[in-house]
Amino acid sequence: MDDLLTDFLAETAEILAEAGGALVAWEADPADRARLDAIFRLVHTIKGSSSFLALPRVTALSHAAEDALDQVRRGNRAANAELVTGVLGIVDRLSQLCALLGQAGVEPPGDDRDVIAALAADGETPEAPETTADGGEIQLRREDDFAIDAQGWRTIRVPLPLLDSVMTGVTDIVLARNEFARMLRETGVDPSLIASFDRLSDSIAGMRQSVSQMRMQRIDKLFAPLPRIVRDLAQDLGKKIRFATSGGEVELDREMMENIRDPLIHIVRNAIDHGIEKLDDRVAAGKDITASISVSARQSGNQIEIEVRDDGRGLSPDALVQKAIAARLLSAADARALTPREKLDLIFRPGFSTASKITAISGRGVGMDIVKANVEKIGGVVDLRNDEGRGLAVVLRVPMTLTIISGLMVRAAGQYFAIPRGSVREILLETNDSVRIERIGGGELVTVRGEPFPLLRLETVLGRERDPGDDVEDRALVLVRPGQGQSYALSVAAIHDHEELVIKPAAPMIMATGLYAGTTLPDNGRPVLLLDVQGILAAAAIDASEAGRGMDRAVEADASAAAERGAAQLLLFRDVGGRTRGVRLSVIERVEEVPALALFESAGRIQVQIGDDIFPVHAARLPEDHGALKLLRLYDGQMVLCYPIEAVIDIVRLPDMTQPAAAPGLIAGVVLIGGEPVEIVDPFWLMEQYAPGLAAAPAARQPVCRLADDRDSWGDNFLAPILRSAGYRVVPEGSDEAADVLLCLTDAGICAQDGGDVPVIRLRASAAAAGADDDTVYRYDRGALLEALRRHVGGGRP
């Protein structure tokens, strides 16, 4: 087979894989002209290349698809399911022809009129390509049909075994360099020799980076055939499925991608066949008749995590046990001793199947055991995240590549381990003056310069005893930044060194623990395990969301202590402008760290997506960098508002003396903390800006206001500071002091102290029917509240 035909087959295989997914996506949105044009160009590329190589069947098929798509582009034909099915039939036939071409080297004889006729619109046969007298196709080109990138990359195809050979050579060079570096450290040498070695080391680092990138491919190539698979299988089973992918920009080693292609397809097919219920069952369960399946990818250190999630029935651990007993894979006595996790893992037993009957899709008991074996063979792990009755997520965690990374060597329990250098945020000793370690709720929390982190001790996570020879005073903290979730602190016995490490998959039993991302051979010649920073977090029973609640626990503990002391607590923080400010701790729900890309602008305001929720953000513009961003989440019992900060500084007692601001605004006043002035943020004013139906108003003068029915302390935390800054004195419910006005903080009912000659103003939780009653005011309508106070008792600050 000549080189031109080999290149054509390789390029066409990639185009057909991309076209299948693009066609399914276009079917869901026929108005997407850009996607239609892209599909048209893909088909035209195949037609042009095949005509040059004299492949008449391929040319005729691609021309028929191109002609049908062009009719849609020109508005002469409707885009519908029949058209897409017809073009997909052309794609399938082209794939078959290319496979035969690759085997025989020549195009096989045959007739494709059946699939071409399927594309006919209104009974018409698609137009055949024009040919010249010698049988060659006339190339008709319209300038508006194509967009040529004159600056496109020039490429050359290289056999994969040659790349493997080059990668192996670079690996050997790196190991030899590491050994040479150790020899240089142990023997005194001329400084000029050190300088030459450094230049050589930099060149080797650049070369291995280039070779590593040569093997990498975007994972969206792995996702490309999935939309077609979902569409066809859903139609066969009579199910409605919405399919989505994300993380296609993540890069994965080509060899790893080939190894997980079949397991991924099998998991998706299982989700459609077993996971998604029939339409009647979904309706009975109160679910949308259109089911959802999503496939996502993300990078975590040296690993890629691919998740297939569906919103189907999930797995029933008890049903799995009964199936296993019925199939004689498990005895009843052994079944009673299984943990919930072990019950789920039964689906990985050879010969196990959840299908009630054998079909062309499933039921023979050959599936998930093979998936698990194939993934573990390349050093990966298969994990299940089950929500019975609501869905299942199957997670594949595989090494990104057999690659070389910069690693930090640490010691714990008398052994050395490696941590990816890219996941290390900071290193410091436990005895450092800026470190404070506390026990909270059965765990440990470390505060570094005012910023709290969950504290994990490596020996505890690994289930090992501390080495008696380790010096407790010299223990180090590694602040780790995992690929997802908040950072945490990892306590180790000692820090050793930084090295360039060649990473390979460890044995399947070791990788199955979820604690390790591979194994390496550093320059001392002793094998070392590479720690999986995300797996350690999971093994310590602290997931990403719980790690984010580390600050919550500290906040709750301090709030409880403050309540016992009867003193208000102030959270000190550094604002995005570098200014030190404070806010009452009791109005802070939590401190959240999110990627800056999670913020977006909509309807003239900045908002943030956190999980499945969207919250307003008090910010004038989007952040300029794309790193992580800390947000204070203010909560008033009904709504959340996020306030961007640079860092948390400390939690202190709120001083009794406050110098109020001259006018309502972001700053309620100024206090002295440690001899330094600190601005106090006004949570009432902040919430007022984002609550519906508001109007600002001037403040007034001074009688006594009593708060009644303040069941959730909203009045004390949000309302009282505003009243005091407006010149009123606030007393709590139960006070013996005579009040000039009673502020009732409930929508309905009679306040406990209602009656007598004391005027009553009710604060509604909703802005509806504003102004319908002179004695009711929306709780965030500052102007109406102050006006009602002036009308009933006068006073206030003008």
XYZ file of N, CA and C in Angstrom, residues 485-710:
678
model
N -11.552 21.094 43.845
C -11.843 21.294 45.262
C -10.815 22.177 45.937
N -11.012 22.378 47.239
C -10.148 23.251 48.013
C -8.806 22.597 48.296
N -7.823 23.411 48.602
C -6.515 22.901 48.993
C -6.589 22.280 50.381
N -5.590 21.462 50.719
C -5.497 20.900 52.057
C -4.021 20.801 52.440
N -3.776 20.562 53.707
C -2.405 20.455 54.211
C -2.088 18.995 54.481
N -0.950 18.524 53.971
C -0.502 17.149 54.164
C 0.728 17.172 55.066
N 0.621 16.530 56.229
C 1.734 16.487 57.185
C 2.618 15.284 56.878
N 3.935 15.514 56.718
C 4.898 14.449 56.432
C 6.060 14.562 57.410
N 6.818 13.463 57.526
C 7.936 13.456 58.473
C 9.054 14.382 58.029
N 9.310 14.458 56.720
C 10.403 15.309 56.235
C 10.267 15.508 54.729
N 10.901 16.568 54.240
C 10.988 16.852 52.810
C 12.383 16.448 52.352
N 12.471 15.752 51.212
C 13.775 15.293 50.744
C 14.355 16.193 49.651
N 13.736 16.192 48.454
C 14.331 16.931 47.336
C 13.324 17.007 46.194
N 13.670 17.836 45.192
C 12.919 17.898 43.938
C 13.676 17.096 42.879
N 12.957 16.319 42.084
C 13.601 15.536 41.035
C 12.688 15.421 39.824
N 13.313 15.178 38.654
C 12.564 14.820 37.455
C 12.306 13.317 37.518
N 11.058 12.904 37.492
C 10.689 11.513 37.725
C 10.003 10.915 36.493
N 10.409 9.713 36.130
C 9.757 8.977 35.047
C 8.635 8.146 35.665
N 7.386 8.446 35.309
C 6.225 7.827 35.949
C 5.678 6.697 35.074
N 5.462 5.536 35.699
C 4.841 4.398 35.031
C 3.727 3.856 35.921
N 2.738 3.158 35.348
C 1.676 2.580 36.179
C 2.232 1.573 37.177
N 1.684 1.567 38.378
C 2.060 0.577 39.376
C 1.221 -0.679 39.168
N 1.456 -1.674 40.001
C 0.687 -2.907 39.907
C -0.792 -2.624 40.136
N -1.702 -3.394 39.487
C -3.145 -3.129 39.629
C -3.622 -3.098 41.070
N -3.107 -3.975 41.940
C -3.543 -3.988 43.336
C -3.170 -2.697 44.043
N -2.017 -2.136 43.690
C -1.584 -0.876 44.301
C -2.431 0.272 43.778
N -2.667 0.312 42.459
C -3.452 1.397 41.867
C -4.895 1.355 42.353
N -5.393 0.138 42.670
C -6.792 0.002 43.090
C -7.063 0.663 44.431
N -6.032 0.946 45.216
C -6.245 1.614 46.506
C -6.714 3.052 46.323
N -6.423 3.640 45.156
C -6.808 5.027 44.908
C -5.877 6.047 45.530
N -4.800 5.578 46.179
C -3.881 6.493 46.857
C -2.680 6.862 45.996
N -2.455 6.109 44.929
C -1.234 6.288 44.156
C -1.552 6.521 42.681
N -0.709 7.338 42.042
C -0.890 7.664 40.631
C 0.138 6.963 39.757
N 1.015 6.145 40.333
C 2.027 5.440 39.552
C 3.248 5.168 40.388
N 4.283 4.682 39.739
C 5.548 4.393 40.413
C 6.682 5.019 39.631
N 7.798 5.258 40.289
C 8.933 5.918 39.656
C 10.225 5.378 40.235
N 11.320 5.606 39.516
C 12.652 5.170 39.954
C 13.546 6.399 40.005
N 13.707 7.017 41.188
C 14.539 8.223 41.282
C 16.022 7.885 41.149
N 16.861 8.892 41.293
C 18.282 8.686 41.017
C 18.982 7.797 42.039
N 18.362 7.543 43.198
C 19.005 6.641 44.163
C 18.749 5.177 43.849
N 17.922 4.893 42.820
C 17.712 3.532 42.388
C 16.653 2.768 43.148
N 15.996 3.375 44.166
C 14.971 2.681 44.947
C 13.584 3.083 44.434
N 12.707 2.106 44.121
C 11.363 2.437 43.611
C 10.588 3.282 44.612
N 9.848 4.245 44.097
C 9.060 5.162 44.921
C 7.670 5.276 44.315
N 6.639 5.321 45.157
C 5.259 5.479 44.699
C 4.901 6.959 44.596
N 4.208 7.323 43.517
C 3.729 8.689 43.321
C 2.355 8.806 43.960
N 2.173 9.740 44.886
C 0.902 9.921 45.578
C -0.129 10.579 44.661
N -1.360 10.125 44.762
C -2.485 10.733 44.053
C -3.131 11.738 45.012
N -2.921 13.024 44.777
C -3.361 14.045 45.731
C -4.880 14.091 45.856
N -5.614 13.745 44.778
C -7.076 13.711 44.864
C -7.534 12.448 45.582
N -6.844 11.333 45.329
C -7.197 10.083 45.984
C -6.978 10.129 47.485
N -5.936 10.836 47.923
C -5.681 10.975 49.363
C -6.825 11.722 50.028
N -7.321 12.744 49.335
C -8.441 13.515 49.875
C -9.668 12.622 50.043
N -9.932 11.761 49.033
C -11.085 10.862 49.105
C -10.885 9.793 50.180
N -9.660 9.270 50.285
C -9.396 8.228 51.274
C -9.535 8.744 52.698
N -9.287 10.037 52.885
C -9.414 10.619 54.220
C -10.858 10.996 54.530
N -11.788 10.560 53.654
C -13.228 10.816 53.850
C -13.535 12.295 53.839
N -12.770 13.065 53.065
C -13.036 14.505 52.899
C -13.073 14.756 51.411
N -14.270 14.867 50.828
C -14.353 15.143 49.409
C -14.181 16.642 49.179
N -14.276 17.032 47.894
C -14.013 18.436 47.572
C -14.943 19.376 48.305
N -16.225 18.989 48.405
C -17.176 19.888 49.062
C -16.920 19.948 50.558
N -16.535 18.789 51.169
C -16.306 18.798 52.609
C -15.033 19.566 52.935
N -14.038 19.468 52.022
C -12.836 20.256 52.244
C -13.165 21.737 52.244
N -14.119 22.115 51.356
C -14.530 23.505 51.326
C -15.262 23.937 52.569
N -15.744 22.939 53.349
C -16.446 23.278 54.581
C -15.508 23.361 55.771
N -14.187 23.231 55.529
C -13.249 23.357 56.642
C -13.375 24.706 57.316
N -13.557 25.745 56.485
C -13.738 27.073 57.052
C -15.061 27.149 57.793
N -16.093 26.436 57.260
C -17.395 26.465 57.928
C -17.279 25.964 59.356
N -16.540 24.866 59.537
C -16.428 24.295 60.873
C -15.737 25.271 61.818
N -14.706 25.944 61.306
C -14.025 26.930 62.141
C -14.957 28.092 62.462
N -15.716 28.522 61.431
C -16.656 29.620 61.635
C -17.720 29.240 62.665
N -18.249 27.985 62.519
C -19.284 27.554 63.451
C -18.740 27.455 64.871
N -17.505 26.945 65.013
C -16.918 26.816 66.349
C -16.726 28.187 66.983
N -16.189 29.115 66.185
C -15.971 30.456 66.733
C -17.293 31.145 67.040
N -18.308 30.902 66.197
C -19.602 31.529 66.434
C -20.219 30.999 67.725
N -20.065 29.663 67.954
C -20.604 29.084 69.179
C -19.903 29.655 70.407
N -18.573 29.769 70.310
C -17.830 30.326 71.437
C -18.232 31.773 71.686
N -18.462 32.501 70.607
C -18.861 33.902 70.766
C -20.217 34.009 71.438
N -21.135 33.091 71.053
C -22.467 33.118 71.658
C -22.387 32.868 73.159
N -21.466 31.937 73.550
C -21.313 31.648 74.973
C -20.758 32.860 75.721
N -19.884 33.573 75.071
C -19.291 34.742 75.730
C -20.189 35.962 75.645
N -21.241 35.889 74.797
C -22.141 37.022 74.630
C -21.507 38.161 73.867
N -20.500 37.848 73.021
C -19.795 38.885 72.271
C -19.913 38.601 70.782
N -20.065 39.650 69.978
C -20.122 39.501 68.526
C -18.721 39.281 67.987
N -18.597 38.401 66.965
C -17.313 38.097 66.363
C -17.214 38.766 65.000
N -16.007 39.134 64.649
C -15.752 39.846 63.400
C -14.769 39.025 62.568
N -15.124 38.761 61.310
C -14.215 38.092 60.384
C -13.396 39.155 59.669
N -12.081 39.150 59.913
C -11.186 40.087 59.240
C -10.699 39.467 57.935
N -10.699 40.266 56.877
C -10.243 39.761 55.581
C -9.543 40.881 54.813
N -8.782 40.472 53.812
C -8.138 41.439 52.923
C -8.961 41.520 51.651
N -9.457 42.710 51.356
C -10.305 42.924 50.193
C -9.480 42.783 48.909
N -10.181 42.672 47.767
C -9.473 42.519 46.498
C -8.601 43.730 46.189
N -8.898 44.853 46.821
C -8.058 46.025 46.636
C -6.909 46.095 47.620
N -6.766 45.078 48.495
C -5.683 45.052 49.463
C -6.020 45.696 50.787
N -7.237 46.253 50.942
C -7.630 46.922 52.173
C -8.156 45.904 53.193
N -7.789 46.098 54.459
C -8.279 45.217 55.523
C -9.667 45.666 55.959
N -10.613 44.744 55.918
C -11.983 45.035 56.301
C -12.522 43.909 57.165
N -13.706 44.125 57.735
C -14.320 43.113 58.582
C -15.812 43.053 58.354
N -16.390 41.901 58.694
C -17.829 41.717 58.604
C -18.232 40.784 59.739
N -19.436 40.964 60.262
C -19.899 40.111 61.352
C -19.844 38.640 60.925
N -19.221 37.818 61.758
C -19.052 36.408 61.459
C -20.395 35.695 61.316
N -21.394 36.149 62.037
C -22.682 35.455 62.048
C -23.433 35.556 60.727
N -23.055 36.473 59.833
C -23.749 36.573 58.550
C -23.013 35.821 57.449
N -21.862 35.207 57.777
C -21.082 34.466 56.791
C -21.506 33.002 56.823
N -22.002 32.508 55.697
C -22.366 31.096 55.614
C -21.112 30.237 55.472
N -20.181 30.648 54.619
C -18.932 29.925 54.422
C -18.005 30.762 53.567
N -16.739 30.330 53.490
C -15.777 30.938 52.579
C -15.540 29.940 51.456
N -15.795 30.343 50.218
C -15.740 29.454 49.062
C -14.552 29.833 48.190
N -13.809 28.831 47.702
C -12.764 29.082 46.716
C -13.218 28.494 45.390
N -13.294 29.331 44.364
C -13.792 28.903 43.059
C -12.813 29.366 41.991
N -12.792 28.698 40.829
C -11.990 29.210 39.719
C -12.576 30.522 39.211
N -11.703 31.440 38.825
C -12.184 32.736 38.343
C -13.100 32.586 37.130
N -12.901 31.513 36.365
C -13.737 31.294 35.179
C -15.172 30.933 35.536
N -15.438 30.638 36.820
C -16.805 30.341 37.237
C -17.650 31.604 37.297
N -17.008 32.783 37.290
C -17.740 34.050 37.308
C -18.109 34.450 35.884
N -19.282 35.022 35.719
C -19.720 35.480 34.412
C -20.617 36.702 34.582
N -20.815 37.436 33.511
C -21.653 38.631 33.539
C -22.968 38.350 32.841
N -24.068 38.714 33.480
C -25.395 38.531 32.901
C -26.299 39.658 33.362
N -27.015 40.246 32.427
C -27.958 41.332 32.720
C -27.283 42.470 33.474
N -26.011 42.729 33.125
C -25.298 43.851 33.717
C -24.741 43.593 35.099
N -24.852 42.354 35.617
C -24.338 42.037 36.944
C -23.431 40.819 36.888
N -22.473 40.767 37.803
C -21.569 39.638 37.885
C -22.221 38.536 38.721
N -22.137 37.306 38.244
C -22.690 36.162 38.957
C -21.664 35.026 38.945
N -21.904 34.028 39.783
C -20.982 32.899 39.872
C -21.783 31.605 39.905
N -21.250 30.597 39.206
C -21.845 29.269 39.264
C -21.047 28.416 40.236
N -21.721 27.898 41.271
C -21.101 27.011 42.247
C -21.929 25.736 42.272
N -21.399 24.669 41.705
C -22.173 23.444 41.582
C -23.368 23.666 40.676
N -24.549 23.361 41.166
C -25.775 23.541 40.376
C -26.476 24.860 40.681
N -25.830 25.744 41.468
C -26.463 27.003 41.866
C -25.746 28.192 41.244
N -26.491 29.285 41.080
C -25.939 30.552 40.590
C -26.255 31.625 41.619
N -25.233 32.386 42.042
C -25.400 33.411 43.055
C -24.885 34.746 42.520
N -25.481 35.864 42.988
C -24.941 37.180 42.618
C -23.613 37.434 43.311
N -22.759 38.221 42.663
C -21.444 38.567 43.210
C -21.342 40.078 43.267
N -20.917 40.608 44.433
C -20.749 42.057 44.560
C -19.404 42.443 43.953
N -19.403 42.689 42.651
C -18.178 43.057 41.936
C -18.561 43.919 40.746
N -17.689 44.873 40.425
C -17.963 45.787 39.318
C -17.613 45.165 37.973
N -16.630 44.232 37.951
C -16.208 43.614 36.690
C -15.644 42.230 36.966
N -15.492 41.468 35.906
C -14.940 40.126 36.032
C -13.458 40.186 36.374
N -12.931 39.188 37.102
C -11.494 39.185 37.422
C -10.661 39.067 36.153
N -9.482 39.699 36.171
C -8.641 39.712 34.981
C -7.831 38.425 34.831
N -7.403 37.812 35.956
C -6.633 36.577 35.837
C -7.582 35.378 35.834
N -7.017 34.180 35.636
C -7.837 32.968 35.547
C -7.469 31.958 36.618
N -7.004 32.431 37.768
C -6.666 31.544 38.872
C -7.871 31.283 39.765
N -7.579 30.986 41.035
C -8.645 30.742 42.004
C -9.055 32.051 42.675
N -10.275 32.100 43.154
C -10.825 33.306 43.764
C -11.602 32.901 45.011
N -11.397 33.648 46.105
C -12.125 33.382 47.346
C -13.358 34.279 47.420
N -14.457 33.690 47.882
C -15.717 34.419 48.010
C -16.276 34.235 49.412
N -16.674 35.347 50.046
C -17.461 35.262 51.274
C -18.913 35.061 50.865
N -19.548 34.023 51.410
C -20.957 33.788 51.105
C -21.798 34.338 52.251
N -22.432 35.504 52.040
C -23.315 36.108 53.025
C -24.706 35.504 52.863
N -25.324 35.133 53.976
C -26.628 34.473 53.930
C -27.551 35.095 54.969
N -28.745 35.478 54.538
C -29.693 36.123 55.452
C -30.882 35.233 55.775
N -30.789 33.938 55.461
C -31.886 33.021 55.695
C -32.729 32.794 54.460
N -32.564 33.657 53.438
C -33.364 33.511 52.224
C -32.511 33.562 50.962
N -31.508 34.397 50.930
C -30.694 34.528 49.734
C -29.216 34.543 50.087
N -28.389 34.200 49.082
C -26.930 34.179 49.230
C -26.351 35.265 48.340
N -25.376 35.999 48.870
C -24.640 36.991 48.098
C -23.156 36.725 48.302
N -22.394 36.685 47.220
C -20.959 36.406 47.289
C -20.159 37.697 47.211
N -19.143 37.773 48.087
C -18.304 38.976 48.163
C -16.856 38.549 47.943
N -16.201 39.012 46.855
C -14.836 38.566 46.558
C -13.818 39.150 47.552
N -12.856 38.314 47.981
C -11.777 38.757 48.851
C -10.473 38.137 48.372
N -9.352 38.671 48.890
C -8.047 38.074 48.593
C -7.704 36.983 49.589
N -7.970 37.217 50.892
C -7.608 36.215 51.899
C -8.325 36.511 53.207
N -8.570 35.451 53.982
C -9.074 35.588 55.349
C -7.883 35.855 56.265
N -8.016 36.830 57.156
C -6.910 37.189 58.045
C -7.086 36.579 59.425
N -8.245 36.801 60.048
C -8.425 36.306 61.414
C -9.883 36.461 61.823
N -10.232 35.888 62.976
C -11.546 36.069 63.591
C -11.320 36.697 64.960
N -11.890 37.888 65.178
C -11.635 38.635 66.408
C -12.964 39.081 67.027
N -12.875 39.559 68.243
C -14.053 40.097 68.916
C -14.357 41.486 68.367
N -15.638 41.739 68.088
C -16.043 43.043 67.580
C -16.011 44.053 68.717
N -15.205 45.117 68.597
C -15.143 46.128 69.661
C -16.497 46.790 69.896
N -16.683 47.275 71.132
C -17.947 47.935 71.475
C -18.073 49.298 70.819
N -16.939 49.985 70.643
C -16.954 51.342 70.090
C -16.770 51.305 68.577
N -17.770 51.836 67.859
C -17.718 51.906 66.398
C -18.003 53.326 65.960
N -17.169 53.834 65.062
C -17.414 55.152 64.487
C -18.268 54.969 63.241
N -19.568 55.353 63.281
C -20.456 55.081 62.142
C -20.088 55.912 60.917
N -20.464 55.403 59.752
C -20.253 56.124 58.499
C -21.219 57.293 58.405
N -20.850 58.267 57.600
C -21.682 59.472 57.479
C -22.968 59.214 56.714
N -22.956 58.215 55.796
C -24.137 57.937 54.979
C -24.187 56.448 54.692
N -25.377 55.901 54.387
C -25.488 54.473 54.072
C -24.622 54.105 52.878
N -24.003 52.954 52.956
C -23.141 52.486 51.877
C -22.512 51.165 52.244
N -21.511 50.750 51.476
C -20.840 49.476 51.726
C -20.224 49.438 53.115
N -19.686 50.563 53.585
C -19.018 50.616 54.883
C -19.973 51.203 55.924
N -20.216 50.404 56.991
C -21.110 50.865 58.050
C -20.387 51.735 59.058
N -19.066 51.578 59.171
C -18.300 52.348 60.133
C -16.874 51.832 60.215
N -16.146 52.371 61.188
C -14.731 52.019 61.376
C -14.508 51.674 62.836
N -13.702 50.593 63.099
C -13.319 50.214 64.455
C -11.805 50.057 64.498
N -11.259 50.047 65.705
C -9.831 49.817 65.887
C -9.598 48.365 66.297
N -8.787 47.648 65.506
C -8.405 46.264 65.790
C -6.885 46.222 65.905
N -6.390 45.925 67.105
C -4.943 45.901 67.294
C -4.292 47.234 67.025
N -5.022 48.316 67.283
C -4.488 49.650 67.067
C -4.576 50.141 65.644
N -5.126 49.335 64.734
C -5.246 49.721 63.334
C -6.714 49.889 62.966
N -7.067 50.928 62.165
C -8.461 51.120 61.758
C -8.902 50.050 60.764
N -10.092 49.516 60.981
C -10.657 48.483 60.107
C -12.066 48.907 59.711
N -12.352 48.900 58.413
C -13.685 49.236 57.924
C -14.625 48.048 58.114
N -15.836 48.331 58.589
C -16.833 47.289 58.813
C -17.840 47.299 57.659
N -17.954 46.179 56.995
C -18.884 46.054 55.871
C -20.321 45.969 56.398
N -21.224 46.658 55.720
C -22.629 46.701 56.113
C -23.395 45.623 55.347
N -23.740 44.483 55.974
C -24.439 43.414 55.243
C -25.848 43.811 54.808
N -26.500 44.679 55.593
C -27.836 45.137 55.215
C -27.763 45.888 53.886
N -26.805 46.803 53.775
C -26.669 47.586 52.540
C -26.340 46.677 51.368
N -25.475 45.680 51.587
C -25.106 44.769 50.516
C -26.325 44.008 50.007
N -27.069 43.391 50.931
C -28.239 42.633 50.523
C -29.291 43.534 49.882
N -29.352 44.766 50.367
C -30.328 45.722 49.833
C -30.108 45.952 48.341
N -28.836 45.901 47.895
C -28.542 46.176 46.494
C -29.018 45.058 45.572
N -29.129 43.841 46.095
C -29.421 42.690 45.248
C -30.788 42.076 45.514
N -31.487 42.560 46.555
C -32.841 42.084 46.810
C -33.808 42.826 45.893
N -34.902 42.191 45.462
C -35.844 42.845 44.527
C -36.667 43.934 45.199
N -37.090 44.918 44.397
C -38.049 45.933 44.831
C -37.517 46.884 45.859
N -36.339 47.488 45.616
C -35.732 48.352 46.621
C -35.716 49.804 46.186
N -35.648 50.688 47.162
C -35.463 52.120 46.898
C -34.692 52.707 48.062
N -33.599 53.367 47.766
C -32.791 53.953 48.828
C -33.475 55.184 49.404
N -33.170 55.486 50.674
C -33.781 56.651 51.328
C -32.830 57.193 52.373
N -32.939 58.466 52.714
C -32.076 59.030 53.749
C -32.422 58.504 55.140
N -31.477 58.590 56.029
C -31.696 58.127 57.402
C -32.296 59.235 58.261
N -32.566 58.936 59.588
C -33.229 59.918 60.457
C -32.565 60.034 61.833
N -33.338 60.079 63.051
C -32.803 60.539 64.349
C -32.738 59.503 65.480
N -33.531 59.439 66.617
C -33.235 58.458 67.704
C -34.249 57.865 68.710
N -35.364 57.386 68.704
C -36.021 56.677 69.804
C -35.585 55.214 69.907
N -36.353 54.461 70.779
C -35.985 53.070 71.067
C -36.836 52.130 70.216
N -36.195 51.235 69.546
C -36.876 50.216 68.730
C -36.663 48.851 69.383
N -37.777 48.130 69.563
C -37.660 46.777 70.112
C -37.937 45.771 68.996
N -37.057 44.739 68.904
C -37.223 43.674 67.916
C -38.056 42.550 68.531
N -39.092 42.112 67.834
C -39.954 41.043 68.335
C -39.997 39.898 67.318
N -40.075 38.675 67.841
C -40.142 37.463 67.007
C -38.933 37.343 66.084
N -37.770 37.699 66.614
C -36.528 37.574 65.825
C -36.004 36.142 65.980
